[in-house]
Each structure stands twice: as structure tokens, then as C-alpha cells.
Amino acid sequence: MPELPEVETVVRMIRPKVVGRTFTAARVAWKRTTGASERAFASSVVGARVVAVRRRAKYFVLDLARGETPAGALLGHLRMTGRVHVEHAGYDPGPYWKVALDLDDGATFHFVDVRKFGRLEWKRDVERELADLGPEPLGDGFTSAWLVRALASRRGALKPLLLDQTFVAGLGNIYVDESLHRAGLHPLAPADRVPRERAERLHSAIREVLLAAIEREGSSFDVFYRTPEGQPGGFQDEFRVYDRAGEPCTTCGTPITRIVVGQRGTHFCTSCQPRPRRRSSGTGKRATG
DNA sequence: AGCTACTCCTGGTAGC
DNA sequence: TGCTACCAGGAGTAGC
């Protein structure tokens, strides 16, 4: 699933091909992708120039202008199976293309998506759309001290919390599982029961996993994620738990366990990530009923 | 408010 | 071989 490292890879690869270019035509094959008819979508973007390409969480943003006047932005999300590439005129994007945007240098920006969950929408005020997102895990706001405090204020299980984009923005199923393993934390551990030292380890683990995955241009373990250059990522070779149920833990050899947490396949090592004891009720006394 | 369950989609796969 | 049933899952939303 495209998460932060995959979207970062997409942004870096398409940036030099689209910044400075002006859209000359737009075609929409699936209306839900754009959230607007082809006519409405085209009227928002045709004639606009791309002034920047950037990432926020798992979103990619193409900031637009008409002349020197800001003209909103294209806000994209790959969800599960979305892909983006910029190709020469006449390139066949295959049967699953959803949006095509012609550029003034003859190339075409394609948004391709087998399962149709992805989005590429024009927004007049893109910052408002992104306002509810939590801190960027590779940004200055995501400090060890912040994570220690943030975890202490939440009683829910770690895994669903780390997947919550309003808590921290950009992590998905793969990188949460990998981060929790590197930090030695059970996915069902209550957030407020994580000791400070473990929370600090989790902070480092998240950053290390994301940086390593960006270095490898993301993870490709099925037919879906490919970089805009058409290549698979390489981080799947460094998975320690994700998609490795039954295989030995790289740390201790214990077979990796798979459970379902919040409707998500969840992979962990029962030895390296022991489940904490149940929360006691009241103020430390044993529950009496 | 915080958490869980459901929904959107369809290619791939398991089972018969 | 061909059919059916089920699985994967990010994020928005409904509901408790």
C-alpha cells in the first residue's frame, strides 16, 4: 500500500517532469476519482501551471497558478492501488487509467488505479483539506518528547492509534508493523502503558523505517505499487514482520504471528513484542467487581 | 470524545 | 475449466 515512503518517491520522481508545465487538456475516466465531472475538473485545471509538487502525509499536492495568481491545487491520494506516471504523447496507460492531464511539453500525466479508491481532486484551498492531519513523522514537530506525551494521553491500542492520520500522518499498515517490531512493542499494547524508554525507541524506529524505505524507493510486495519510472521498490526485502506470517523472526527465530487488529492484518513476533499485562482497574488495587 | 465497524472496489486466489 | 466466495486495505463516515 502506498504510504509515506512510496508517496515521497512518487513526488520526487514526477517533480522535475511537471513543475513549470501548464495543463492543456484533462480527461476523466472515473468521476469519483476527481469528485467532479470531466467538464468541471477540466475547467479547474486546464490553463493552470504547476508551481510546486510536494507531499503531506500520504497525499501528493500539485500547487497551481494562473500567471502569478494562485489557482488552487491538485490533491492526490493513491490509497491502495493508485499509480502516477508522466509519459510521452501516445503512451498507452492501460485499461485502468482514471485521469489524464496533457502538459504543454507534449507529455501526459496519468493517474491509474485498479481498485478506484484513489483520488485526484482539485481544491481551491488545499491547506484546509490537510488541516486535520497530525505531525509529519520525519518533520520537526515529531519529537521523542512529543510522542512520549501524546501516547500518555491515549488509552487505545498502539496499532490503530499509529494508523490514525490525525495522530501522526503518513504511516500505514506496513510501516506501523515494522516500526512496532523494531521498538519491541505489541500492536495491542495500550498507548498510555508504554514506558518512556519504549516510546523513545518507537520514535527512533518510525524514523529509521521510513528513511530506509525512502532510500529503497518504497515497498512492492504485489503487482500494485511501482515507482513512476515503472520499477518496484526495494524495501520489501527488509521486511521483518509484514507479510511474513509463519516465517522466522529475523531477531530471535520465533515464527511471526498474524492477527487482525481494527480490520487490518497485523504481523508481530510474540517473543520480541510480548503482550503487556492487562490494565488493572481503579488505582492499582485488584478489581473486585 | 474516543473508539469500532462498515463502505468503497476489483484482481488474485482458494475451494469445489 | 469454470464457477463462487472471500481477501487485501486508507480513509470517510456512522454509530455506540
mmCIF file of C-alpha atoms (C1' of nucleotides) in Angstrom:
data_model
loop_
_atom_site.group_PDB
_atom_site.id
_atom_site.type_symbol
_atom_site.label_atom_id
_atom_site.label_comp_id
_atom_site.label_asym_id
_atom_site.label_seq_id
_atom_site.Cartn_x
_atom_site.Cartn_y
_atom_site.Cartn_z
ATOM 1 C CA MET A 1 0.000 0.000 0.000
ATOM 2 C CA PRO A 2 1.423 3.349 -0.849
ATOM 3 C CA GLU A 3 2.384 5.015 2.423
ATOM 4 C CA LEU A 4 4.693 7.921 3.170
ATOM 5 C CA PRO A 5 7.847 6.452 1.543
ATOM 6 C CA GLU A 6 6.007 5.460 -1.628
ATOM 7 C CA VAL A 7 4.336 8.858 -1.971
ATOM 8 C CA GLU A 8 7.652 10.595 -1.301
ATOM 9 C CA THR A 9 9.182 8.513 -4.103
ATOM 10 C CA VAL A 10 6.367 9.453 -6.464
ATOM 11 C CA VAL A 11 6.726 13.146 -5.639
ATOM 12 C CA ARG A 12 10.492 13.151 -6.170
ATOM 13 C CA MET A 13 10.212 11.367 -9.495
ATOM 14 C CA ILE A 14 7.419 13.424 -11.041
ATOM 15 C CA ARG A 15 8.528 16.814 -9.699
ATOM 16 C CA PRO A 16 11.106 17.553 -12.436
ATOM 17 C CA LYS A 17 8.643 16.452 -15.117
ATOM 18 C CA VAL A 18 5.717 18.634 -14.118
ATOM 19 C CA VAL A 19 6.950 21.744 -12.284
ATOM 20 C CA GLY A 20 6.671 24.705 -14.645
ATOM 21 C CA ARG A 21 4.362 22.852 -17.018
ATOM 22 C CA THR A 22 0.847 24.021 -17.892
ATOM 23 C CA PHE A 23 -2.105 21.672 -18.314
ATOM 24 C CA THR A 24 -3.548 21.847 -21.825
ATOM 25 C CA ALA A 25 -6.313 19.221 -21.551
ATOM 26 C CA ALA A 26 -7.916 16.920 -18.996
ATOM 27 C CA ARG A 27 -9.726 13.598 -19.414
ATOM 28 C CA VAL A 28 -11.615 11.792 -16.646
ATOM 29 C CA ALA A 29 -12.493 8.106 -17.000
ATOM 30 C CA TRP A 30 -13.937 7.650 -13.492
ATOM 31 C CA LYS A 31 -15.770 10.553 -11.944
ATOM 32 C CA ARG A 32 -15.304 9.502 -8.329
ATOM 33 C CA THR A 33 -11.548 9.822 -8.719
ATOM 34 C CA THR A 34 -11.814 13.554 -9.330
ATOM 35 C CA GLY A 35 -15.025 14.123 -7.383
ATOM 36 C CA ALA A 36 -16.158 16.211 -10.338
ATOM 37 C CA SER A 37 -17.313 15.774 -13.907
ATOM 38 C CA GLU A 38 -14.709 15.899 -16.645
ATOM 39 C CA ARG A 39 -16.056 19.291 -17.663
ATOM 40 C CA ALA A 40 -15.847 20.776 -14.166
ATOM 41 C CA PHE A 41 -12.451 19.213 -13.471
ATOM 42 C CA ALA A 42 -11.035 20.469 -16.767
ATOM 43 C CA SER A 43 -12.278 23.980 -16.174
ATOM 44 C CA SER A 44 -10.416 23.988 -12.838
ATOM 45 C CA VAL A 45 -7.061 22.798 -14.137
ATOM 46 C CA VAL A 46 -6.695 23.454 -17.871
ATOM 47 C CA GLY A 47 -4.590 26.556 -18.386
ATOM 48 C CA ALA A 48 -3.121 26.331 -14.885
ATOM 49 C CA ARG A 49 0.625 25.928 -14.342
ATOM 50 C CA VAL A 50 2.227 23.625 -11.781
ATOM 51 C CA VAL A 51 4.357 25.732 -9.442
ATOM 52 C CA ALA A 52 5.316 23.034 -6.917
ATOM 53 C CA VAL A 53 4.968 19.327 -6.216
ATOM 54 C CA ARG A 54 5.060 18.262 -2.594
ATOM 55 C CA ARG A 55 3.964 15.588 -0.137
ATOM 56 C CA ARG A 56 1.914 15.859 3.051
ATOM 57 C CA ALA A 57 1.301 12.570 4.881
ATOM 58 C CA LYS A 58 0.262 10.123 2.138
ATOM 59 C CA TYR A 59 -1.074 12.896 -0.078
ATOM 60 C CA PHE A 60 0.720 14.452 -3.006
ATOM 61 C CA VAL A 61 -0.025 18.054 -3.887
ATOM 62 C CA LEU A 62 0.450 19.890 -7.176
ATOM 63 C CA ASP A 63 0.188 23.607 -6.421
ATOM 64 C CA LEU A 64 -1.241 25.555 -9.341
ATOM 65 C CA ALA A 65 -1.185 29.146 -10.572
ATOM 66 C CA ARG A 66 -2.562 31.163 -13.453
ATOM 67 C CA GLY A 67 0.036 33.774 -14.247
ATOM 68 C CA GLU A 68 1.243 34.875 -10.828
ATOM 69 C CA THR A 69 -2.136 34.209 -9.197
ATOM 70 C CA PRO A 70 -2.542 31.065 -7.084
ATOM 71 C CA ALA A 71 -5.128 28.751 -8.654
ATOM 72 C CA GLY A 72 -5.713 26.069 -6.045
ATOM 73 C CA ALA A 73 -4.069 22.654 -6.118
ATOM 74 C CA LEU A 74 -4.466 19.099 -7.255
ATOM 75 C CA LEU A 75 -4.681 16.883 -4.178
ATOM 76 C CA GLY A 76 -3.895 13.247 -4.846
ATOM 77 C CA HIS A 77 -4.062 10.057 -2.789
ATOM 78 C CA LEU A 78 -3.005 6.659 -4.146
ATOM 79 C CA ARG A 79 -4.900 4.681 -1.486
ATOM 80 C CA MET A 80 -4.256 1.004 -2.272
ATOM 81 C CA THR A 81 -3.587 0.652 -5.958
ATOM 82 C CA GLY A 82 -3.147 4.142 -7.372
ATOM 83 C CA ARG A 83 -0.172 4.941 -9.587
ATOM 84 C CA VAL A 84 1.102 8.094 -11.226
ATOM 85 C CA HIS A 85 3.368 8.481 -14.197
ATOM 86 C CA VAL A 86 4.281 11.104 -16.757
ATOM 87 C CA GLU A 87 4.823 9.786 -20.256
ATOM 88 C CA HIS A 88 5.283 10.973 -23.822
ATOM 89 C CA ALA A 89 2.300 11.551 -26.088
ATOM 90 C CA GLY A 90 0.813 8.348 -27.457
ATOM 91 C CA TYR A 91 1.794 6.255 -24.427
ATOM 92 C CA ASP A 92 -0.863 3.657 -23.609
ATOM 93 C CA PRO A 93 -1.731 3.917 -19.901
ATOM 94 C CA GLY A 94 -3.606 0.602 -19.998
ATOM 95 C CA PRO A 95 -7.209 -0.191 -19.084
ATOM 96 C CA TYR A 96 -7.164 1.234 -15.564
ATOM 97 C CA TRP A 97 -6.358 4.877 -16.165
ATOM 98 C CA LYS A 98 -8.726 7.234 -14.363
ATOM 99 C CA VAL A 99 -7.414 10.730 -15.095
ATOM 100 C CA ALA A 100 -5.156 12.026 -17.866
ATOM 101 C CA LEU A 101 -3.709 15.540 -17.912
ATOM 102 C CA ASP A 102 -1.864 16.742 -21.016
ATOM 103 C CA LEU A 103 1.123 19.017 -20.423
ATOM 104 C CA ASP A 104 2.382 21.843 -22.631
ATOM 105 C CA ASP A 105 5.597 19.948 -23.452
ATOM 106 C CA GLY A 106 3.681 17.094 -25.091
ATOM 107 C CA ALA A 107 3.816 14.685 -22.150
ATOM 108 C CA THR A 108 0.779 13.373 -20.285
ATOM 109 C CA PHE A 109 0.310 12.962 -16.531
ATOM 110 C CA HIS A 110 -1.646 9.750 -15.853
ATOM 111 C CA PHE A 111 -3.432 8.673 -12.707
ATOM 112 C CA VAL A 112 -4.001 4.909 -12.908
ATOM 113 C CA ASP A 113 -5.935 2.924 -10.306
ATOM 114 C CA VAL A 114 -7.199 -0.643 -10.493
ATOM 115 C CA ARG A 115 -9.443 -0.551 -7.411
ATOM 116 C CA LYS A 116 -10.697 3.004 -7.814
ATOM 117 C CA PHE A 117 -10.081 4.040 -4.196
ATOM 118 C CA GLY A 118 -7.501 6.633 -5.178
ATOM 119 C CA ARG A 119 -8.333 10.317 -5.568
ATOM 120 C CA LEU A 120 -7.090 13.226 -7.651
ATOM 121 C CA GLU A 121 -9.194 16.251 -6.807
ATOM 122 C CA TRP A 122 -8.881 19.953 -7.463
ATOM 123 C CA LYS A 123 -9.076 22.037 -4.283
ATOM 124 C CA ARG A 124 -9.295 25.784 -4.079
ATOM 125 C CA ASP A 125 -7.913 25.734 -0.505
ATOM 126 C CA VAL A 126 -5.759 22.632 -0.157
ATOM 127 C CA GLU A 127 -4.409 23.597 3.275
ATOM 128 C CA ARG A 128 -7.897 23.425 4.694
ATOM 129 C CA GLU A 129 -8.201 19.868 3.370
ATOM 130 C CA LEU A 130 -4.960 18.904 5.112
ATOM 131 C CA ALA A 131 -5.605 20.774 8.358
ATOM 132 C CA ASP A 132 -6.652 17.798 10.468
ATOM 133 C CA LEU A 133 -3.532 15.747 9.824
ATOM 134 C CA GLY A 134 -1.118 15.017 12.643
ATOM 135 C CA PRO A 135 2.604 15.824 12.550
ATOM 136 C CA GLU A 136 4.888 14.566 9.808
ATOM 137 C CA PRO A 137 6.923 11.732 11.312
ATOM 138 C CA LEU A 138 10.045 12.992 9.535
ATOM 139 C CA GLY A 139 9.319 16.625 10.400
ATOM 140 C CA ASP A 140 10.475 18.847 13.235
ATOM 141 C CA GLY A 141 7.167 18.546 15.091
ATOM 142 C CA PHE A 142 7.536 14.819 15.626
ATOM 143 C CA THR A 143 9.961 14.718 18.528
ATOM 144 C CA SER A 144 10.614 11.986 21.024
ATOM 145 C CA ALA A 145 9.196 14.169 23.801
ATOM 146 C CA TRP A 146 6.051 14.844 21.771
ATOM 147 C CA LEU A 147 5.467 11.124 21.194
ATOM 148 C CA VAL A 148 6.002 10.290 24.873
ATOM 149 C CA ARG A 149 3.393 12.867 25.871
ATOM 150 C CA ALA A 150 0.973 12.016 23.060
ATOM 151 C CA LEU A 151 0.984 8.303 23.884
ATOM 152 C CA ALA A 152 0.429 9.018 27.570
ATOM 153 C CA SER A 153 -2.829 10.784 26.752
ATOM 154 C CA ARG A 154 -4.391 7.893 24.821
ATOM 155 C CA ARG A 155 -5.798 4.661 26.209
ATOM 156 C CA GLY A 156 -6.375 2.793 22.944
ATOM 157 C CA ALA A 157 -4.148 0.147 21.370
ATOM 158 C CA LEU A 158 -0.926 1.270 19.703
ATOM 159 C CA LYS A 159 -1.559 -0.018 16.223
ATOM 160 C CA PRO A 160 -4.898 1.686 15.484
ATOM 161 C CA LEU A 161 -3.514 4.854 17.035
ATOM 162 C CA LEU A 162 -0.450 4.893 14.776
ATOM 163 C CA LEU A 163 -2.697 4.323 11.757
ATOM 164 C CA ASP A 164 -4.818 7.339 12.758
ATOM 165 C CA GLN A 165 -3.676 10.104 10.404
ATOM 166 C CA THR A 166 -4.821 12.798 12.819
ATOM 167 C CA PHE A 167 -2.421 11.369 15.421
ATOM 168 C CA VAL A 168 0.647 11.058 13.223
ATOM 169 C CA ALA A 169 0.429 11.451 9.455
ATOM 170 C CA GLY A 170 1.851 9.112 6.853
ATOM 171 C CA LEU A 171 2.123 5.700 8.487
ATOM 172 C CA GLY A 172 0.142 2.781 7.073
ATOM 173 C CA ASN A 173 -0.172 -0.898 7.763
ATOM 174 C CA ILE A 174 3.304 -1.921 6.624
ATOM 175 C CA TYR A 175 5.389 0.702 8.368
ATOM 176 C CA VAL A 176 3.403 0.523 11.608
ATOM 177 C CA ASP A 177 4.026 -3.223 11.859
ATOM 178 C CA GLU A 178 7.709 -2.760 11.020
ATOM 179 C CA SER A 179 8.140 0.109 13.481
ATOM 180 C CA LEU A 180 6.436 -1.744 16.339
ATOM 181 C CA HIS A 181 8.702 -4.754 15.804
ATOM 182 C CA ARG A 182 11.832 -2.622 15.838
ATOM 183 C CA ALA A 183 10.631 -0.964 19.035
ATOM 184 C CA GLY A 184 9.694 -4.256 20.699
ATOM 185 C CA LEU A 185 6.088 -3.179 21.235
ATOM 186 C CA HIS A 186 2.957 -5.316 20.947
ATOM 187 C CA PRO A 187 0.383 -3.884 18.496
ATOM 188 C CA LEU A 188 -2.369 -4.191 21.117
ATOM 189 C CA ALA A 189 -0.404 -2.524 23.911
ATOM 190 C CA PRO A 190 -2.392 0.361 25.403
ATOM 191 C CA ALA A 191 -0.683 3.608 24.388
ATOM 192 C CA ASP A 192 -0.649 5.049 27.898
ATOM 193 C CA ARG A 193 1.083 1.939 29.247
ATOM 194 C CA VAL A 194 4.138 2.296 27.006
ATOM 195 C CA PRO A 195 7.139 3.151 29.175
ATOM 196 C CA ARG A 196 9.041 6.307 28.264
ATOM 197 C CA GLU A 197 12.097 4.385 27.107
ATOM 198 C CA ARG A 198 9.940 2.262 24.757
ATOM 199 C CA ALA A 199 8.168 5.324 23.397
ATOM 200 C CA GLU A 200 11.551 6.844 22.644
ATOM 201 C CA ARG A 201 12.548 3.648 20.870
ATOM 202 C CA LEU A 202 9.317 3.767 18.878
ATOM 203 C CA HIS A 203 10.096 7.323 17.820
ATOM 204 C CA SER A 204 13.526 6.270 16.512
ATOM 205 C CA ALA A 205 12.096 3.135 14.910
ATOM 206 C CA ILE A 206 9.463 5.057 12.960
ATOM 207 C CA ARG A 207 12.035 7.466 11.590
ATOM 208 C CA GLU A 208 14.547 4.746 10.758
ATOM 209 C CA VAL A 209 11.990 2.602 8.966
ATOM 210 C CA LEU A 210 10.619 5.493 6.918
ATOM 211 C CA LEU A 211 14.063 6.797 5.958
ATOM 212 C CA ALA A 212 15.256 3.320 4.973
ATOM 213 C CA ALA A 213 12.111 2.774 2.913
ATOM 214 C CA ILE A 214 12.513 6.106 1.115
ATOM 215 C CA GLU A 215 16.118 5.114 0.395
ATOM 216 C CA ARG A 216 14.805 1.925 -1.240
ATOM 217 C CA GLU A 217 12.055 3.823 -3.107
ATOM 218 C CA GLY A 218 9.245 2.155 -1.158
ATOM 219 C CA SER A 219 7.920 -1.406 -0.870
ATOM 220 C CA SER A 220 6.458 -3.602 -3.616
ATOM 221 C CA PHE A 221 5.231 -6.994 -2.496
ATOM 222 C CA ASP A 222 2.393 -7.396 -5.000
ATOM 223 C CA VAL A 223 1.657 -6.210 -8.523
ATOM 224 C CA PHE A 224 0.396 -2.812 -7.486
ATOM 225 C CA TYR A 225 2.974 -0.345 -6.246
ATOM 226 C CA ARG A 226 5.535 0.753 -8.810
ATOM 227 C CA THR A 227 7.515 3.976 -8.946
ATOM 228 C CA PRO A 228 6.616 6.483 -11.661
ATOM 229 C CA GLU A 229 9.614 5.014 -13.540
ATOM 230 C CA GLY A 230 7.825 1.655 -13.523
ATOM 231 C CA GLN A 231 10.238 -0.040 -11.123
ATOM 232 C CA PRO A 232 9.291 -1.901 -7.933
ATOM 233 C CA GLY A 233 10.573 -0.528 -4.647
ATOM 234 C CA GLY A 234 13.150 -2.468 -2.655
ATOM 235 C CA PHE A 235 12.150 -2.192 0.983
ATOM 236 C CA GLN A 236 10.073 -5.395 0.920
ATOM 237 C CA ASP A 237 13.435 -7.201 1.097
ATOM 238 C CA GLU A 238 13.909 -5.624 4.508
ATOM 239 C CA PHE A 239 10.530 -6.518 5.990
ATOM 240 C CA ARG A 240 10.998 -8.126 9.392
ATOM 241 C CA VAL A 241 7.337 -8.927 10.100
ATOM 242 C CA TYR A 242 4.977 -7.589 7.426
ATOM 243 C CA ASP A 243 3.681 -10.352 5.117
ATOM 244 C CA ARG A 244 5.987 -12.852 6.895
ATOM 245 C CA ALA A 245 3.462 -14.872 8.941
ATOM 246 C CA GLY A 246 4.964 -18.226 9.898
ATOM 247 C CA GLU A 247 8.469 -17.223 8.834
ATOM 248 C CA PRO A 248 11.168 -16.873 11.495
ATOM 249 C CA CYS A 249 11.685 -13.572 13.269
ATOM 250 C CA THR A 250 14.927 -12.041 11.999
ATOM 251 C CA THR A 251 15.871 -11.234 15.581
ATOM 252 C CA CYS A 252 15.024 -14.407 17.525
ATOM 253 C CA GLY A 253 13.740 -17.038 15.100
ATOM 254 C CA THR A 254 10.237 -17.281 16.581
ATOM 255 C CA PRO A 255 7.637 -17.699 13.790
ATOM 256 C CA ILE A 256 5.913 -14.413 13.016
ATOM 257 C CA THR A 257 2.272 -14.276 14.131
ATOM 258 C CA ARG A 258 -0.559 -12.709 12.158
ATOM 259 C CA ILE A 259 -3.686 -11.371 13.839
ATOM 260 C CA VAL A 260 -6.362 -8.881 12.806
ATOM 261 C CA VAL A 261 -6.450 -5.528 14.579
ATOM 262 C CA GLY A 262 -9.006 -2.947 13.538
ATOM 263 C CA GLN A 263 -9.745 -4.887 10.334
ATOM 264 C CA ARG A 264 -6.045 -4.823 9.395
ATOM 265 C CA GLY A 265 -3.699 -7.753 9.008
ATOM 266 C CA THR A 266 -1.148 -7.311 11.771
ATOM 267 C CA HIS A 267 2.222 -9.044 11.963
ATOM 268 C CA PHE A 268 4.450 -9.329 15.009
ATOM 269 C CA CYS A 269 6.819 -11.533 16.988
ATOM 270 C CA THR A 270 5.321 -12.906 20.192
ATOM 271 C CA SER A 271 8.789 -13.135 21.708
ATOM 272 C CA CYS A 272 10.252 -9.734 20.754
ATOM 273 C CA GLN A 273 6.905 -7.959 21.200
ATOM 274 C CA PRO A 274 5.339 -9.507 24.308
ATOM 275 C CA ARG A 275 1.800 -8.539 25.157
ATOM 276 C CA PRO A 276 1.726 -6.362 28.263
ATOM 277 C CA ARG A 277 -0.275 -7.485 31.272
ATOM 278 C CA ARG A 278 -3.855 -6.335 31.360
ATOM 279 C CA ARG A 279 -4.599 -2.896 32.682
ATOM 280 C CA SER A 280 -5.595 -3.075 36.328
ATOM 281 C CA SER A 281 -8.786 -1.234 37.219
ATOM 282 C CA GLY A 282 -9.040 1.575 39.733
ATOM 283 C CA THR A 283 -5.891 2.977 41.319
ATOM 284 C CA GLY A 284 -3.732 -0.071 41.440
ATOM 285 C CA LYS A 285 -5.935 -2.288 43.567
ATOM 286 C CA ARG A 286 -7.112 -5.539 42.104
ATOM 287 C CA ALA A 287 -10.570 -5.332 40.551
ATOM 288 C CA THR A 288 -13.141 -6.586 42.992
ATOM 289 C CA GLY A 289 -16.368 -6.041 40.990
ATOM 290 C "C1'" DA B 1 -14.531 12.450 22.624
ATOM 291 C "C1'" DG B 2 -12.692 8.206 21.526
ATOM 292 C "C1'" DC B 3 -13.097 4.097 19.602
ATOM 293 C "C1'" DT B 4 -15.100 0.365 16.366
ATOM 294 C "C1'" DA B 5 -17.453 -1.270 12.277
ATOM 295 C "C1'" DC B 6 -18.810 -0.560 7.790
ATOM 296 C "C1'" DT B 7 -18.202 1.123 2.997
ATOM 297 C "C1'" DC B 8 -15.993 1.708 -1.337
ATOM 298 C "C1'" DC B 9 -13.623 -1.607 -5.328
ATOM 299 C "C1'" DT B 10 -11.699 -5.492 -8.077
ATOM 300 C "C1'" DG B 11 -7.684 -8.775 -9.234
ATOM 301 C "C1'" DG B 12 -5.979 -12.748 -7.269
ATOM 302 C "C1'" DT B 13 -6.568 -16.961 -5.039
ATOM 303 C "C1'" DA B 14 -8.643 -20.939 -2.691
ATOM 304 C "C1'" DG B 15 -12.006 -24.372 -2.860
ATOM 305 C "C1'" DC B 16 -15.081 -27.270 -5.223
ATOM 306 C "C1'" DT C 1 -12.106 -25.491 -16.724
ATOM 307 C "C1'" DG C 2 -15.143 -22.521 -14.645
ATOM 308 C "C1'" DC C 3 -17.710 -21.061 -11.087
ATOM 309 C "C1'" DT C 4 -18.359 -18.823 -6.378
ATOM 310 C "C1'" DA C 5 -16.713 -16.821 -2.155
ATOM 311 C "C1'" DC C 6 -13.530 -14.375 0.051
ATOM 312 C "C1'" DC C 7 -9.398 -11.485 0.847
ATOM 313 C "C1'" DA C 8 -6.421 -7.206 0.743
ATOM 314 C "C1'" DG C 9 -6.934 -2.259 2.835
ATOM 315 C "C1'" DG C 10 -6.896 4.005 3.576
ATOM 316 C "C1'" DA C 11 -9.850 6.943 4.965
ATOM 317 C "C1'" DG C 12 -14.511 8.870 5.439
ATOM 318 C "C1'" DT C 13 -18.476 8.172 7.928
ATOM 319 C "C1'" DA C 14 -21.960 6.327 11.002
ATOM 320 C "C1'" DG C 15 -22.912 4.709 15.386
ATOM 321 C "C1'" DC C 16 -22.137 3.404 20.115
#
